[in-house]
Coordinates of C-alpha atoms in Angstrom, one line a residue:
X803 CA 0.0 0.0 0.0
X804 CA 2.8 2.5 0.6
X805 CA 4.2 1.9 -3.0
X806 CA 0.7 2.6 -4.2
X807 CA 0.5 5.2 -1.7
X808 CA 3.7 6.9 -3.5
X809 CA 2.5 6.9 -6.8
X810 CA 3.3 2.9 -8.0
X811 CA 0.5 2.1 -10.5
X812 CA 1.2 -1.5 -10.6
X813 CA 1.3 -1.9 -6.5
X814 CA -2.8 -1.4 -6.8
X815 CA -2.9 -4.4 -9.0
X816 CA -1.1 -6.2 -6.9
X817 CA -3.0 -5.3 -3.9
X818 CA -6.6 -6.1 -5.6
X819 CA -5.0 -9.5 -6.7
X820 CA -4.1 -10.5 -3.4
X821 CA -7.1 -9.3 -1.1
X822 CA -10.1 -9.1 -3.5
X823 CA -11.1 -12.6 -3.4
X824 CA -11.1 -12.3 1.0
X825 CA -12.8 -8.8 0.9
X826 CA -15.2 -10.3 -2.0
X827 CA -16.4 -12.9 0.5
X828 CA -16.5 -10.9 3.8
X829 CA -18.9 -8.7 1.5
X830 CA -21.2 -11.5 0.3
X831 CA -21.5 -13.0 3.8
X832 CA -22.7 -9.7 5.0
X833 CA -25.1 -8.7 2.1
X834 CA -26.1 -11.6 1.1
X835 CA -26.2 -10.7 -2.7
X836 CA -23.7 -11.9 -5.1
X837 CA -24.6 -9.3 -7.4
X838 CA -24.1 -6.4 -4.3
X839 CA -21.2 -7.5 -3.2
X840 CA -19.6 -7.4 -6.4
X841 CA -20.3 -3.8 -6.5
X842 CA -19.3 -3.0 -2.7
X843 CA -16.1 -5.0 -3.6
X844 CA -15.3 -2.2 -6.9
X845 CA -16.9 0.8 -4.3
X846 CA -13.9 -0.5 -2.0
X847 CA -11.4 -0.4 -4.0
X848 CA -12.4 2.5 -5.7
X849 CA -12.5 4.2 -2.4
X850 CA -8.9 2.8 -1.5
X851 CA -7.9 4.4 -4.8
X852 CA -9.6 8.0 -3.2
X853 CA -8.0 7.5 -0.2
X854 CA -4.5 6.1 -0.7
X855 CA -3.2 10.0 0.6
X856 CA -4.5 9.4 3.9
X857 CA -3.4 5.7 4.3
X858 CA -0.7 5.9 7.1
X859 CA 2.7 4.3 6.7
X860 CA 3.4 1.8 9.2
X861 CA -0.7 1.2 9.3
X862 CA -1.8 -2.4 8.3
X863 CA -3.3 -2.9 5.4
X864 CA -5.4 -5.6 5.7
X865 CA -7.6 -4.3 8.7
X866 CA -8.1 -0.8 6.9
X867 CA -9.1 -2.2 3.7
X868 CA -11.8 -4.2 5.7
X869 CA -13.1 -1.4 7.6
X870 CA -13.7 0.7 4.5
X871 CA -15.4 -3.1 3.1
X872 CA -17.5 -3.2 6.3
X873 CA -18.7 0.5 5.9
X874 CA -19.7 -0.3 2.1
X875 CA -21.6 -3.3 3.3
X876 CA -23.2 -1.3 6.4
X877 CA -24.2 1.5 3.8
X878 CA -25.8 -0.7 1.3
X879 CA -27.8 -2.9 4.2
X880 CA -29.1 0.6 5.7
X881 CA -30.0 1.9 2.2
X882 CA -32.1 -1.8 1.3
X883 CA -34.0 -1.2 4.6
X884 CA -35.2 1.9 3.3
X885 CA -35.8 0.6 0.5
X886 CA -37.7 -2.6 2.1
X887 CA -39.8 0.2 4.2
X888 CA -41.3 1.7 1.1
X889 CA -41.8 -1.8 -1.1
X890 CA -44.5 -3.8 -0.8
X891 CA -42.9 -7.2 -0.8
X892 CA -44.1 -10.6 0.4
X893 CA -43.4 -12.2 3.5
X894 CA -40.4 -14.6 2.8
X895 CA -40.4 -17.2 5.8
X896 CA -37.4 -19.2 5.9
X897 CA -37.7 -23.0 5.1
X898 CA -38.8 -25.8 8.0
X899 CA -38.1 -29.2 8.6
X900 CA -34.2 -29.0 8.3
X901 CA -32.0 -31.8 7.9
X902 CA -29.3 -31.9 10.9
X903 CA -26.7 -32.5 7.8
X904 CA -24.4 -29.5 7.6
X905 CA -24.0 -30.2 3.8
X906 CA -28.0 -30.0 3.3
X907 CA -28.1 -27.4 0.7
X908 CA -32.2 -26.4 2.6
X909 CA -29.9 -26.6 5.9
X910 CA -27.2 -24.1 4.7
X911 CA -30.1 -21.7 3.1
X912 CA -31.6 -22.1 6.5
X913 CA -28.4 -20.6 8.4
X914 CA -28.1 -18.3 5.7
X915 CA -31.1 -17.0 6.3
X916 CA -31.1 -16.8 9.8
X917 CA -27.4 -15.1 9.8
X918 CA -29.1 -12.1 7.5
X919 CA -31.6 -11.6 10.1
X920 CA -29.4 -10.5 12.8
X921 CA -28.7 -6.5 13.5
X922 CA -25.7 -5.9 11.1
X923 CA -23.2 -5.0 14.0
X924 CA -23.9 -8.7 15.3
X925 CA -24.0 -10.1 11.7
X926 CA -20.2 -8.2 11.1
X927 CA -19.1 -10.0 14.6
X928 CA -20.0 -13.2 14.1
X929 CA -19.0 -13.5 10.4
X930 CA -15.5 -11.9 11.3
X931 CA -15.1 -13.9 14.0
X932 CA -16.2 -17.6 13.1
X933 CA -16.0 -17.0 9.2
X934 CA -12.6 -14.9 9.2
X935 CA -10.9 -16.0 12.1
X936 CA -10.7 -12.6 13.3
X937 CA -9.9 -12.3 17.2
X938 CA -12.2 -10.0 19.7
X939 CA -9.3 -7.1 19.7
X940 CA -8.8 -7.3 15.8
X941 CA -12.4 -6.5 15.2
X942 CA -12.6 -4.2 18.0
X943 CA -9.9 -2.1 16.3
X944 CA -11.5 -2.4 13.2
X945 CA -15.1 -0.8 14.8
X946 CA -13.5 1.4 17.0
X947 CA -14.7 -0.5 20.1
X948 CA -13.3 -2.6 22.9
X949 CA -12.3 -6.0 22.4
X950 CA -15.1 -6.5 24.9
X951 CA -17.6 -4.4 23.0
X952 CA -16.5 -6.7 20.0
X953 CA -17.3 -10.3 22.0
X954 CA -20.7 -8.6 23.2
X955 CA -22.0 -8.4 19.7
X956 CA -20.9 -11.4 18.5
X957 CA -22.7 -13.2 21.9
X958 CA -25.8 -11.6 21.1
X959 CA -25.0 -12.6 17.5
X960 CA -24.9 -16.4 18.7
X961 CA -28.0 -15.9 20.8
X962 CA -29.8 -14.5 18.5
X963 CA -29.0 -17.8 16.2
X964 CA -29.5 -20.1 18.4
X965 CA -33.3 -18.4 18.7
X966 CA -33.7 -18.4 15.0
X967 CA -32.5 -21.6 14.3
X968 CA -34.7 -23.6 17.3
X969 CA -33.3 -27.2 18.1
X970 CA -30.0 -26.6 16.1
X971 CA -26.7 -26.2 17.9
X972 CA -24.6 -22.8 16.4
X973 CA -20.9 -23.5 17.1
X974 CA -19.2 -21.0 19.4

């Protein structure tokens, strides 16, 4: 990022080479939309293009880059629920009678569906932290909270799964 940062053309390509397919699937997991997350992914890097002047040196990369992902995704989730507020849409109720195999395609759906019902702040804690591998202080930093904070939302997160899902045991 620094070589892009001073005026290296070729250091952006290498950066979107190496982190788009990560920030690609962070996005999707949070949207839910292949389609969306394709555009947040471009809106991210076009904003690390905007940006690369206030990029730090010594900052990493990787946890900046995700923040301006996670803002994208936020942005887009609030703008739908507007959206949804002003569309008449039908009621979409998740699928019953799930399989306990993990593999079931209705199964996956299932947890899919219940993962995009949870507040986005939960949604952004649980995804980082089971789907990234993210520790509690890493996506604190990243929100601007305490590692705490961080574990807090990604509890409630859980709860909240274990609610929507009934009999089925989430892994912590």
């Amino acid at each position: 990022m620094e070589r892009f940062r001073d005026g290296a053309q070729d250091a952006f390509e290498d950066l979107f080479a190496r982190h788009a397919g990560r920030v690609q699937g962070f996005l999707a997991r949070m949207v839910r939309d292949g389609a969306l997350a394709e555009d947040l992914l471009q809106a991210t890097f076009l904003s690390v293009i905007r940006s690369r002047g206030r990029y730090e040196p010594g900052t990493r990369f990787t946890p900046w880059l995700m923040t301006i992902a996670a803002n994208a995704a936020r942005d887009a989730l609030r703008h739908q629920r507007h959206v949804d507020a002003y569309a008449s849409t039908e009621d979409a109720t998740p699928p019953t009678g799930l399989a306990p195999d993990a593999s079931d395609p209705s199964l996956r759906r299932h947890l899919l569906d219940a993962l995009h019902q949870l507040h986005p702040d939960h949604r952004e804690a649980v995804v980082l932290s089971k789907v990234e591998g993210w520790s509690f202080d890493e996506i604190g930093a990243l929100r601007g909270i305490s590692a705490g904070a961080a574990r807090l939302r990604a509890h409630r997160g859980y709860e909240k799964l274990r609610e929507l899902l009934g009999g089925l045991e989430v892994a912590r």
